[in-house]
Short mmCIF file of C-alpha atoms and ligand atoms in Angstrom, two decimals:
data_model
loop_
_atom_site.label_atom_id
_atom_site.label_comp_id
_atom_site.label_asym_id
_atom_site.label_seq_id
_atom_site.Cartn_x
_atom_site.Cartn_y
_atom_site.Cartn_z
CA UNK A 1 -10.51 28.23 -23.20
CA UNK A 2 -10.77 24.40 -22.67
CA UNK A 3 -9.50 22.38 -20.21
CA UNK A 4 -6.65 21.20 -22.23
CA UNK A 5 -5.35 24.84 -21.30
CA UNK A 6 -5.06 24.02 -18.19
CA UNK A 7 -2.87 22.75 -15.81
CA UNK A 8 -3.29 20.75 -12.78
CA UNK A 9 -0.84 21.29 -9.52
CA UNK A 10 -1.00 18.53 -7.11
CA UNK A 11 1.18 18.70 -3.74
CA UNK A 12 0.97 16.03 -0.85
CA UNK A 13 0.85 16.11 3.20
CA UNK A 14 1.37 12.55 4.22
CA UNK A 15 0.81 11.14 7.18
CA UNK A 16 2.52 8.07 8.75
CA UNK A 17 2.19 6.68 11.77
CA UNK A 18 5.13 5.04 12.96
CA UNK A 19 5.10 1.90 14.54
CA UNK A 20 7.32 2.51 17.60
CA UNK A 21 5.70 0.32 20.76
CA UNK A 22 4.93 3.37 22.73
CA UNK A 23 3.28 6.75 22.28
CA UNK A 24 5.81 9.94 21.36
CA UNK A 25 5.73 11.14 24.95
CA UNK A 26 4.83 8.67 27.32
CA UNK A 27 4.78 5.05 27.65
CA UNK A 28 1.45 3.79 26.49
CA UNK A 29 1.08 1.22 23.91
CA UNK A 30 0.53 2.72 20.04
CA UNK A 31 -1.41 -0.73 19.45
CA UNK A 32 -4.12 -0.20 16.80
CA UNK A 33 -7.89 -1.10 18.35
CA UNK A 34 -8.62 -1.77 22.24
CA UNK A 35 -11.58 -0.69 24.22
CA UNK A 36 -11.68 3.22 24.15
CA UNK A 37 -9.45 5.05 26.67
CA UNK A 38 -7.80 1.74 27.56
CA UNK A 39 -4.12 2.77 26.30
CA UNK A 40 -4.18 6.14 28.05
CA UNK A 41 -2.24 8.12 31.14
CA UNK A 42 -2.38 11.37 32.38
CA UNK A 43 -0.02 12.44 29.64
CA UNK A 44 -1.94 11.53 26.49
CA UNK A 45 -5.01 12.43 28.38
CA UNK A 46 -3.60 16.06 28.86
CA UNK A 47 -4.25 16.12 32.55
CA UNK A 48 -2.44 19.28 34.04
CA UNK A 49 1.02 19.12 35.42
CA UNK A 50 1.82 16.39 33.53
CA UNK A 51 5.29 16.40 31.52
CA UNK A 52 6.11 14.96 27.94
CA UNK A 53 9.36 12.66 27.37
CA UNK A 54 10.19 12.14 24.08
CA UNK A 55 10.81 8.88 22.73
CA UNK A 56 13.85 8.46 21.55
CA UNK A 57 12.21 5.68 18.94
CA UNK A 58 10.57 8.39 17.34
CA UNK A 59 13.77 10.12 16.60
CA UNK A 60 15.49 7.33 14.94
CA UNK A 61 12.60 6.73 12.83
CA UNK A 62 11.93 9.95 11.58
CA UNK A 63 15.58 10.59 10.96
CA UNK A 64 15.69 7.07 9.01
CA UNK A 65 12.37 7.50 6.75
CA UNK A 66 14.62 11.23 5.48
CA UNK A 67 17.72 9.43 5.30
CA UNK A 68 15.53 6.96 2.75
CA UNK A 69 14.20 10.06 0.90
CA UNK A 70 17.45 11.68 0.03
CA UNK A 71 16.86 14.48 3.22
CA UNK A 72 18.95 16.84 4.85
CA UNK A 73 19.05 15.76 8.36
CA UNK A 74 18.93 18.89 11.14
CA UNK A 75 21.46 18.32 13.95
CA UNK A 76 19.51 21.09 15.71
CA UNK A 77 15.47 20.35 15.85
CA UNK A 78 12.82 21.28 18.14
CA UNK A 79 9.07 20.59 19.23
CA UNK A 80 6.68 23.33 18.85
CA UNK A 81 3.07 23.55 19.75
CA UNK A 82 0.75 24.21 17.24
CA UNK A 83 -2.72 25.43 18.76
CA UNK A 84 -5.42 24.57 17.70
CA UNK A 85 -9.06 23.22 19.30
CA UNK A 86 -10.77 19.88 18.59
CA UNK A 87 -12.45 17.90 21.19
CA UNK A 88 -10.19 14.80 20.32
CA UNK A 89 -7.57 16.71 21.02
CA UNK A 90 -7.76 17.70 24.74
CA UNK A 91 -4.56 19.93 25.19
CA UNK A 92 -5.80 22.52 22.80
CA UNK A 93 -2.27 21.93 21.00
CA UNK A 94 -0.69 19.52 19.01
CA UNK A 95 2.84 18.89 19.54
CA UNK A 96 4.41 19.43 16.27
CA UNK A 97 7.39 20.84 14.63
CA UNK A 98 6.88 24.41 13.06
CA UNK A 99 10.56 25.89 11.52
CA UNK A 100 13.24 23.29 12.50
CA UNK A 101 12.12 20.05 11.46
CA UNK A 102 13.85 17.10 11.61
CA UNK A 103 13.95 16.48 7.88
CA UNK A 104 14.24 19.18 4.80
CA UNK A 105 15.00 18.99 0.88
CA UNK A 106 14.55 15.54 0.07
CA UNK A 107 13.58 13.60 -3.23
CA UNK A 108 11.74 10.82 -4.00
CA UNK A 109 11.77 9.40 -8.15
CA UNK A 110 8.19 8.25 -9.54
CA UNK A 111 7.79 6.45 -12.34
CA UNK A 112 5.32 8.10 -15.40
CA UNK A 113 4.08 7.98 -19.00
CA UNK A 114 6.90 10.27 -20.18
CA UNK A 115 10.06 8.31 -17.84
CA UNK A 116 11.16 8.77 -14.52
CA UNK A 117 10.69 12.39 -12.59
CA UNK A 118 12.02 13.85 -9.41
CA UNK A 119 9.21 14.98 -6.58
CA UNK A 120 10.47 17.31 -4.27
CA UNK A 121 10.08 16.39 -0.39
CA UNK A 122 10.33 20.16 1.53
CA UNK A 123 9.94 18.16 4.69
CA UNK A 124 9.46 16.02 7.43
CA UNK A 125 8.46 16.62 10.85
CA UNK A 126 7.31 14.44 14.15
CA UNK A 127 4.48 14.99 15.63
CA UNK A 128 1.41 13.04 17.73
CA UNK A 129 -1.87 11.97 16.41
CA UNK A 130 -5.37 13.03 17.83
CA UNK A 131 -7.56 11.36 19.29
CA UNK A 132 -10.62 9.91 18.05
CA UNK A 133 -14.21 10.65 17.64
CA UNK A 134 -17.05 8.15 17.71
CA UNK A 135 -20.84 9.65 16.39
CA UNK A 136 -23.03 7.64 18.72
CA UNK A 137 -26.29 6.79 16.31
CA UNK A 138 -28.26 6.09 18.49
CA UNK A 139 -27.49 8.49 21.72
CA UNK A 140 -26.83 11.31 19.03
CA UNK A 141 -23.75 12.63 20.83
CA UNK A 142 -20.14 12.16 20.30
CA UNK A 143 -17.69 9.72 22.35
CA UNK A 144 -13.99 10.23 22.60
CA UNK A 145 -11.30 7.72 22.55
CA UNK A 146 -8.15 8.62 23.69
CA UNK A 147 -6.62 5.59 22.54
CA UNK A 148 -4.67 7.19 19.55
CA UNK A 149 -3.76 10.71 21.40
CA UNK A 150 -0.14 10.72 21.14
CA UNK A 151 0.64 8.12 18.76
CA UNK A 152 3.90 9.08 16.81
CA UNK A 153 3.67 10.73 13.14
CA UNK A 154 5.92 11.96 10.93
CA UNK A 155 4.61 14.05 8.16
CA UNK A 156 6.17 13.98 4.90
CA UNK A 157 5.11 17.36 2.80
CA UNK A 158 6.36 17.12 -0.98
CA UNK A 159 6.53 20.66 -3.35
CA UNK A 160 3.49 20.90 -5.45
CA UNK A 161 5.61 19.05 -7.98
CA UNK A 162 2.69 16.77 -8.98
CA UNK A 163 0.72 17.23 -12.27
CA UNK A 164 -1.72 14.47 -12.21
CA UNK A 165 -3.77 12.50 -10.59
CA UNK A 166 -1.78 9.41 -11.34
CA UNK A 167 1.53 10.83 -10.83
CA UNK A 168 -0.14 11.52 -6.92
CA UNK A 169 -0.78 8.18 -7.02
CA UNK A 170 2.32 6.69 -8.18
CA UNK A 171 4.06 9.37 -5.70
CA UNK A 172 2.30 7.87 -2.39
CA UNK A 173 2.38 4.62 -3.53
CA UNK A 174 6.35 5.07 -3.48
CA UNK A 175 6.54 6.75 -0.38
CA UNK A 176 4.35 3.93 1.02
CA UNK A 177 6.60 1.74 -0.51
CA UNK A 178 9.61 2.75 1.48
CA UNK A 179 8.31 3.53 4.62
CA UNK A 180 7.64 -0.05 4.48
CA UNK A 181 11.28 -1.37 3.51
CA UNK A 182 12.90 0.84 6.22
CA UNK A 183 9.94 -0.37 8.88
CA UNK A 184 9.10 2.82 10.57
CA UNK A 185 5.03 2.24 9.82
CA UNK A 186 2.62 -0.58 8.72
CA UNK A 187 1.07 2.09 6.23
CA UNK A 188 -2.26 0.36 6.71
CA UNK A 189 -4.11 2.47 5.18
CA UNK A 190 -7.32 0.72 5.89
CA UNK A 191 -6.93 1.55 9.66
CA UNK A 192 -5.36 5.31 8.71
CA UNK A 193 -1.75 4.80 9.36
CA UNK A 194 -0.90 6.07 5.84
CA UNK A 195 -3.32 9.14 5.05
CA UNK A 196 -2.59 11.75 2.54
CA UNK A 197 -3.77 15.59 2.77
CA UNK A 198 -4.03 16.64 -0.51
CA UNK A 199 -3.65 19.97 -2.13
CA UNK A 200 -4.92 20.77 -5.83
CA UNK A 201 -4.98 24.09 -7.61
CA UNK A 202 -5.18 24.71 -11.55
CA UNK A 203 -3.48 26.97 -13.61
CA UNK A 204 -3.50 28.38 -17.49
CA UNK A 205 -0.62 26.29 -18.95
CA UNK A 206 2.40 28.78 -19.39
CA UNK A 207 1.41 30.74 -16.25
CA UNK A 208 4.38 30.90 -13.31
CA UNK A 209 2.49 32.02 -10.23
CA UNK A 210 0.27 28.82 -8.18
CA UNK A 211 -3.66 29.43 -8.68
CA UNK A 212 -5.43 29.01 -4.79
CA UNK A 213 -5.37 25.62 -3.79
CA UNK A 214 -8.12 23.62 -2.14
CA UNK A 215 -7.19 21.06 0.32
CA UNK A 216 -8.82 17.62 1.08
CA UNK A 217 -7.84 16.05 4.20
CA UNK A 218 -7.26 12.30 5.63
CA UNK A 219 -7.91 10.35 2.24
CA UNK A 220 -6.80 6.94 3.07
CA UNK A 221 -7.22 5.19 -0.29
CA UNK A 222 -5.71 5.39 -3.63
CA UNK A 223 -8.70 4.78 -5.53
CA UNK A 224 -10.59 7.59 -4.06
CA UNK A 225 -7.62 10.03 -3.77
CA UNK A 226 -7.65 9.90 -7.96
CA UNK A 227 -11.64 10.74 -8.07
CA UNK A 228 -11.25 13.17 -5.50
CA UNK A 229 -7.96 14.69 -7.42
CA UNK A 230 -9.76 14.27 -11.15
CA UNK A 231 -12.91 15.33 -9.68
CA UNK A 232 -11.73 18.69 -8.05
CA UNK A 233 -9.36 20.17 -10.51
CA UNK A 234 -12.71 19.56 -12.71
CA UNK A 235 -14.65 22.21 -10.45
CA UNK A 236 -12.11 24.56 -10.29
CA UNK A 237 -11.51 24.73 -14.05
CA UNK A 238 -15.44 25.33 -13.99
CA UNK A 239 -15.11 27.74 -11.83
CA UNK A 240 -12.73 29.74 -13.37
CA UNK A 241 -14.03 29.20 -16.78
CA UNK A 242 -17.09 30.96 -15.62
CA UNK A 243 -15.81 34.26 -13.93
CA UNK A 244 -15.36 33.12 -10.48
CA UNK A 245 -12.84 32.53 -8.07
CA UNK A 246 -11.54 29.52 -6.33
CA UNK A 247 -10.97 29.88 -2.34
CA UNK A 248 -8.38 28.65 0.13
CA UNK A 249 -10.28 25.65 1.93
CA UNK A 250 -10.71 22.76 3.20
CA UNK A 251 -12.97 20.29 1.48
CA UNK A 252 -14.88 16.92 2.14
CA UNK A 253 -14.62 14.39 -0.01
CA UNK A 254 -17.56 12.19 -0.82
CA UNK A 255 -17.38 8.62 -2.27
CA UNK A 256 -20.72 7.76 -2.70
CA UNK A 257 -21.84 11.07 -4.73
CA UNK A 258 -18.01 11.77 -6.03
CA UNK A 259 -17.90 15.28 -5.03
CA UNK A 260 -15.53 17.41 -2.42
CA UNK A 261 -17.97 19.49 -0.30
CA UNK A 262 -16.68 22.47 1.90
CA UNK A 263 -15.79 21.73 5.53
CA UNK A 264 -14.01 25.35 6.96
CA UNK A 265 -11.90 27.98 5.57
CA UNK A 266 -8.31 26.86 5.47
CA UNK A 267 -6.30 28.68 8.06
CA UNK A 268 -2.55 29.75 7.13
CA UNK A 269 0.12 28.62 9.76
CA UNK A 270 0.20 32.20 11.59
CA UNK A 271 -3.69 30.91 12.22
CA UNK A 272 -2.17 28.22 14.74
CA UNK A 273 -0.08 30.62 16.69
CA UNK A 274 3.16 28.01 16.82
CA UNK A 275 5.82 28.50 19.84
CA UNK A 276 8.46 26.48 20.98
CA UNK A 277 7.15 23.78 23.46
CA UNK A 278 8.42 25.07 26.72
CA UNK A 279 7.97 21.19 28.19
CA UNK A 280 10.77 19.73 25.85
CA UNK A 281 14.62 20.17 25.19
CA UNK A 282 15.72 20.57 22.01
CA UNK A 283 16.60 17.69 19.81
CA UNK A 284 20.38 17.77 19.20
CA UNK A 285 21.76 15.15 16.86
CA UNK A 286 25.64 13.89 16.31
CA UNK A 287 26.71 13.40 13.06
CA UNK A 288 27.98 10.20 14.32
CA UNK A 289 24.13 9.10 15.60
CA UNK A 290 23.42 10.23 11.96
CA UNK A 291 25.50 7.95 10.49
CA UNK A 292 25.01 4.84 12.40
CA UNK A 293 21.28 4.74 11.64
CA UNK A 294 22.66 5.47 7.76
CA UNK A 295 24.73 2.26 8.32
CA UNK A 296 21.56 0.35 9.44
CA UNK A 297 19.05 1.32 6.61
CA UNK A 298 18.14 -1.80 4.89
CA UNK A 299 17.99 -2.73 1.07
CA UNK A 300 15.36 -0.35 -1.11
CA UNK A 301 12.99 -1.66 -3.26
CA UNK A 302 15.41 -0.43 -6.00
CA UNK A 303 18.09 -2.10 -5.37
CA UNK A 304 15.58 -5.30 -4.62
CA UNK A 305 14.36 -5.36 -8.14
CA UNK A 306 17.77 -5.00 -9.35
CA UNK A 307 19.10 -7.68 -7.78
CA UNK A 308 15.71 -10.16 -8.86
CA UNK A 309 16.80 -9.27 -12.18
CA UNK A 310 20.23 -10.58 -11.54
CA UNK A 311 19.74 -13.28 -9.33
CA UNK A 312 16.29 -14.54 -10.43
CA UNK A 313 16.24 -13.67 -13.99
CA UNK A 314 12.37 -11.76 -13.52
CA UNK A 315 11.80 -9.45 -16.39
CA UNK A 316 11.97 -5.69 -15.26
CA UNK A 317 7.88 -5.82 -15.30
CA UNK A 318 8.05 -8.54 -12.84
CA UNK A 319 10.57 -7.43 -10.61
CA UNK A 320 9.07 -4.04 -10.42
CA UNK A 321 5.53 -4.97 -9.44
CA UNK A 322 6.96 -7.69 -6.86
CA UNK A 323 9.21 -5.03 -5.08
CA UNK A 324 6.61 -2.42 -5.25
CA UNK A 325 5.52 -3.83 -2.02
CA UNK A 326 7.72 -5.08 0.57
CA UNK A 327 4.84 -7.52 1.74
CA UNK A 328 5.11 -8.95 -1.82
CA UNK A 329 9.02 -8.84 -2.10
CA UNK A 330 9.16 -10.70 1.40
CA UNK A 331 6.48 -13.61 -0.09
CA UNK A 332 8.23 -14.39 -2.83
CA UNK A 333 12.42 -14.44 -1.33
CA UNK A 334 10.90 -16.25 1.61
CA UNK A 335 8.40 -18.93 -0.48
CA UNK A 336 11.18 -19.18 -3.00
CA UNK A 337 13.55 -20.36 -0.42
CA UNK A 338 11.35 -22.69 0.70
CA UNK A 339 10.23 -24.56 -2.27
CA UNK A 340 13.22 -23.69 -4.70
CA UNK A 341 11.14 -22.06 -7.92
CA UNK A 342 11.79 -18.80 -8.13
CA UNK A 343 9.68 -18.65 -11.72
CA UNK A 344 6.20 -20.34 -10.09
CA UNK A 345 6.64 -18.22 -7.03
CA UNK A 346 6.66 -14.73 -9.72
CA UNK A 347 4.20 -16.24 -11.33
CA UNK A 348 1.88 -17.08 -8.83
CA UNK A 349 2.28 -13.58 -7.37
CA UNK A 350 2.20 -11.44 -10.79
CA UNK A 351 -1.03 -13.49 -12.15
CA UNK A 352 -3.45 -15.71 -9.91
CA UNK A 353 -2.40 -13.59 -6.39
CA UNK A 354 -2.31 -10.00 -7.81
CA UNK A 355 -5.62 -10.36 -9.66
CA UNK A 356 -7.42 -11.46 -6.37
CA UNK A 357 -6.03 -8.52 -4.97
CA UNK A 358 -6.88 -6.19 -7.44
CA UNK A 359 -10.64 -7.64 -7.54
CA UNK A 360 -11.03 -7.67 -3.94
CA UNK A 361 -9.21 -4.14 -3.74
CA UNK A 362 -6.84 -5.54 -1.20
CA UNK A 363 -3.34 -4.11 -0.43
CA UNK A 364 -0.27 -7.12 -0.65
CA UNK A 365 -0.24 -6.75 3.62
CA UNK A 366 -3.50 -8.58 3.38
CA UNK A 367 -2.70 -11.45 2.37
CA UNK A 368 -4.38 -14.23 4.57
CA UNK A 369 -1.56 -17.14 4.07
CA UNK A 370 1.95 -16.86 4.71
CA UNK A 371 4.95 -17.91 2.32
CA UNK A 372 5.05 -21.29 3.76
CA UNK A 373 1.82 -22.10 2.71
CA UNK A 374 2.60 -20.61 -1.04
CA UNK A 375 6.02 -22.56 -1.32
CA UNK A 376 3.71 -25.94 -0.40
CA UNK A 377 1.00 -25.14 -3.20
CA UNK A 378 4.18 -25.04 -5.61
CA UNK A 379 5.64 -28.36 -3.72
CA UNK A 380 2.33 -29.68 -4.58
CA UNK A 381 1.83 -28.90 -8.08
CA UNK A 382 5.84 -29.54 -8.63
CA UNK A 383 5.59 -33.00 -7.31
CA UNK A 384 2.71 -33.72 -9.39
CA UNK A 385 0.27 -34.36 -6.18
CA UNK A 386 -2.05 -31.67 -8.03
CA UNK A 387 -2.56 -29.96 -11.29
CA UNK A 388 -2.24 -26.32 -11.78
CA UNK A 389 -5.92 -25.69 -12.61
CA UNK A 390 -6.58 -27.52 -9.32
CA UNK A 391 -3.41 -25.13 -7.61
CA UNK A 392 -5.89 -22.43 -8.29
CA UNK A 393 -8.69 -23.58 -6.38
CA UNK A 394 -6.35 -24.37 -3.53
CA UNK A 395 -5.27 -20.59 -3.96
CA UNK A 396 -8.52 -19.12 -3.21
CA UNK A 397 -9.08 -21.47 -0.41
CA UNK A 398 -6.16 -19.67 1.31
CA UNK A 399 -7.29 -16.38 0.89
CA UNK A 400 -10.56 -17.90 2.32
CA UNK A 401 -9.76 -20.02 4.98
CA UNK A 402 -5.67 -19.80 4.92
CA UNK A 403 -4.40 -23.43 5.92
CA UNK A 404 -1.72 -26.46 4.74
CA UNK A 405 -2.60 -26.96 1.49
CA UNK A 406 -2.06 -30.63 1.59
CA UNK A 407 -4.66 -30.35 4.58
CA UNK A 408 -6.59 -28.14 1.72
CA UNK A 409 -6.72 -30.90 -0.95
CA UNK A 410 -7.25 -34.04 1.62
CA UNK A 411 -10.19 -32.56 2.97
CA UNK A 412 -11.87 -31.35 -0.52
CA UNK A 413 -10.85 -34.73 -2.58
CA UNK A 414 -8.46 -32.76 -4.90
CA UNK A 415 -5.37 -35.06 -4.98
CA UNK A 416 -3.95 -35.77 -8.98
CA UNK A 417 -5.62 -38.93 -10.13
CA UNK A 418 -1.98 -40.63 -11.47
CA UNK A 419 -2.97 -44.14 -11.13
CA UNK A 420 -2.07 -45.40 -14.42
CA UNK A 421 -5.11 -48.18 -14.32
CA UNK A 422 -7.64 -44.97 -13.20
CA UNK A 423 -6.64 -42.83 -16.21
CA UNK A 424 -6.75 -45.26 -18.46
CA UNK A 425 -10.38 -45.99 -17.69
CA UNK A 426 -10.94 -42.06 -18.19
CA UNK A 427 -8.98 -42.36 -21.67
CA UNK A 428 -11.15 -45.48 -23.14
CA UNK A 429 -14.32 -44.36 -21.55
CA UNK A 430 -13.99 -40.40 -23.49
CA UNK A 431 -12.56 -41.93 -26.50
CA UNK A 432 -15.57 -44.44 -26.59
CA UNK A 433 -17.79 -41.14 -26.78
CA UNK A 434 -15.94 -39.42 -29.18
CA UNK A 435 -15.46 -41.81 -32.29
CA UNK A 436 -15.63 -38.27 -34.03
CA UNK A 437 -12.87 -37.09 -32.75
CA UNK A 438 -10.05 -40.34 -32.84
CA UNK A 439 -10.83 -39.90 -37.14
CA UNK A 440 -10.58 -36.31 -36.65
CA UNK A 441 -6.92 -37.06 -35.21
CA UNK A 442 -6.25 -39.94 -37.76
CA UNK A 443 -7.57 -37.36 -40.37
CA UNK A 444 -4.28 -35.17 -39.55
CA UNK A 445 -6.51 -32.48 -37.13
CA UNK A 446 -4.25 -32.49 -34.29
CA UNK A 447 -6.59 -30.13 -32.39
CA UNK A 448 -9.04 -33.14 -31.42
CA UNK A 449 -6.22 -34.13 -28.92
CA UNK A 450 -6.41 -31.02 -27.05
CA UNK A 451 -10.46 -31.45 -27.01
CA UNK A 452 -10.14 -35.48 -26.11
CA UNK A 453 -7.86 -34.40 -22.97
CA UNK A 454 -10.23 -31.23 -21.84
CA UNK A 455 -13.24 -33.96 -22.09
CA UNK A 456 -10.93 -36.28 -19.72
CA UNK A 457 -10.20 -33.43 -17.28
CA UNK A 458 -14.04 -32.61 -16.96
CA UNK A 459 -15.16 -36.16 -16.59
CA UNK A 460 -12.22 -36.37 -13.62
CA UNK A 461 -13.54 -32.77 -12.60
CA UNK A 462 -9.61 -31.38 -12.78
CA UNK A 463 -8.16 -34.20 -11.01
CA UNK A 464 -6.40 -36.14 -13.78
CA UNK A 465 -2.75 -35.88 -14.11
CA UNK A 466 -2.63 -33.93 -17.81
CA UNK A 467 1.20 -35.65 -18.64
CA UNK A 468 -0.55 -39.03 -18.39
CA UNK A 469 -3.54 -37.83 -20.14
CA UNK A 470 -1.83 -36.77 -23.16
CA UNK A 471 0.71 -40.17 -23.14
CA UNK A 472 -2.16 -42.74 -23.16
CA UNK A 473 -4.39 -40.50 -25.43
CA UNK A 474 -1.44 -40.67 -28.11
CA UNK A 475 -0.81 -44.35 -27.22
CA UNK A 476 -4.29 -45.46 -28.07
CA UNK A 477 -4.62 -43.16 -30.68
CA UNK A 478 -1.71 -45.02 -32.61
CA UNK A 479 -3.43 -48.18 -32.10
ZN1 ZN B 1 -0.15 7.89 27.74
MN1 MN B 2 0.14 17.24 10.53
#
């Protein structure tokens, strides 16, 4: 058989962590970073005799990222310890949710090559991060940092509903996407607050029954989460091609060699021996509570880009990449409001911005400069002080060194030459050099303008105003 016989099942565990102030069960600050074991208490340290509180935060954020996802909200929900050893994790248990989570039965819609499909959310649940390891290189033991113990997560686990490794990828960058409207979690997935556990199997096309799935954990970046998908269901295929048998585990992924290594055998949940936490109440919910934070969910990137395509006139393409990212979709209302062109703002951010980001692999929350500095590059250009081509450079100066542009073009020299007696110098001086090129013109080849003003701009290194160029070139030119 080949591998077009095949079929690829992708499902995903994702991880969030929610950007309440405090921890999920005591009052320590979830701030990312800080000297290890600095944002710690008996609590998250799991010091005897000490009680959990749940944060009510937590609650209202979990219940909001379902309500976004099309859930079924439980009025009746519990906590229930899920055992299991680690030494980040000093209790010996997580604090999870096991059979009543807060959240079951959503759907999210992705988009793909064959039109829009439905994934499947079974769930979401609350529960509180680990701690953290450090490998000491040079003592060659291991140091813990408490500092993320009990940081809120909610865990979003979709069906296996996934049949390729961009239709993962278009799944958690949606997910991402919304978490982000709704503002329950940075998902900076640079500093893990958006990881994805992901679970492939492979089956003969036609079959009905799952083939053993594989699971790679904590993947925190798109790009590698396609290898590692594209990659895996590879091996197994191989695998199964040649008589053997794939087994329940969990793998490694490797960037640098590109291949998923095994960690452990993958333990079922009856492995972590769940039971109600004794320490907590249960987590009753009104209908009324329910509805209030319904009330209060904000404006979805759907409804965004359907409203740019109203309001703004962006083409669907447009509209859709801009509200892909709240970060983005933020930039350009807030930059358009400021300097009043909603068609340079797009622009800027579909071209010039979003190639940056795509060569520097950058996610749209990186973005060094704020809208205020965008909407004065447009000003700028707009008002004639610069040129575009010299809008560019000022571009990558603020992903450099983010500052006021006009600071940015006063310090560097790069203010529009429009003195009318300074560009005509420029025009008589390259038409002087170019007798070629004025008969060329007089000979009917309109082209020569075009090369008279591009030898103008490089003697004025990008500086000359191109209107005023192209008005005194013609001038003469008639002479
Ligand atoms: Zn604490
Ligand atoms: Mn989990």
């Amino acid at each position: 058989m080949s591998r077009e016989d095949y079929e690829v099942i992708i499902g995903l565990e994702v991880h969030a962590e929610l950007s309440t102030k405090t921890k999920i069960f005591c009052s320590c600050p979830t701030e990312f970073g800080g000297a290890p074991n600095t944002h710690t208490c008996p609590i998250c340290m799991a010091m005897p005799g000490t009680l959990p509180v749940l944060n009510e935060k937590v609650v209202e954020y979990a219940v909001k990222a379902g309500l976004a996802t099309n859930c079924e909200i439980s009025k009746n929900s519990k906590n229930d310890r899920k055992n299991y050893y680690y030494p980040d994790l000093p209790k010996s248990y997580q604090i999870s949710q096991y059979d009543k989570p807060l959240c079951e039965n959503g759907e999210v819609e992705i988009e793909t090559k064959d039109g829009k499909k439905t994934i499947r959310i079974e769930r979401i649940h609350i529960e509180e991060d680990a701690g953290k390891l450090n490998h000491d290189d040079f003592g060659g033991g291991s140091l813990v940092d408490l500092n993320r113990a009990g940081v809120p997560l909610i865990e979003t686990v979709s069906r296996p509903d996934m049949r390729s490794a961009e239709e993962a990828e278009n799944y958690l960058r949606k997910l991402k996407s919304i978490f982000e409207y709704i503002e329950v979690s940075d998902c900076k997935m640079q500093e893990g607050s958006l990881r994805a556990d992901v679970n492939v199997s492979v089956r003969k096309k036609g079959d009905t029954k799952l083939g053993t799935r594989t699971e790679m954990k904590n993947m925190n970046s798109f790009k590698s989460i396609v290898r590692a998908i594209d990659y895996e269901a590879e091996r197994q295929i191989d695998v199964i091609e040649n008589g053997g048998k794939i087994y329940q585990e969990t793998l490694r992924w490797d960037d640098v060699s590109g291949k998923t290594f095994s960690m452990r055998d993958k333990e079922d949940a009856q492995d972590y021996r769940y039971f109600p936490d004794p320490d907590l109440v249960a987590i009753k919910l009104s209908e009324e509570y329910i509805q209030n934070i319904k009330n209060s969910l904000p404006e979805l990137p759907e409804s965004r880009k359907q409203r740019y395509l109203e309001e703004y006139k962006l083409s669907e393409k447009d509209a859709k990449l801009i509200t892909s990212s709240k970060y983005l979709s933020d930039l350009f209302e807030e930059a358009t409001a400021i300097c009043n062109n909603a068609k340079a703002v797009n622009n800027w951010i579909i071209s010039d911005i979003s190639k940056i980001l795509n060569e520097n692999e950058m996610e749209p929350v990186q973005i060094p400069f704020n809208s205020k500095q965008l909407a004065k590059l447009i000003i700028l250009i707009d008002k004639g002080t610069i040129s575009s081509s010299i809008g560019k450079k000022v571009l990558a100066e603020l992903f450099n060194n983010p500052r006021d542009p006009e600071e940015i073009i006063k310090e560097k020299g790069w203010i529009q030459i429009s003195d009318e007696g300074a560009i005509k110098d420029v025009v008589l001086k390259v038409l002087k050099a170019n007798p070629q090129s004025i008969e060329d013109y007089k000979g009917g080849k309109d082209k020569a303008l075009g090369f008279l003003i591009g030898q103008a701009m490089k003697e004025t290194k990008g500086k000359a105003n191109p209107q005023m160029l192209n008005k005194m070139f013609l001038e003469e030119l008639k002479k």
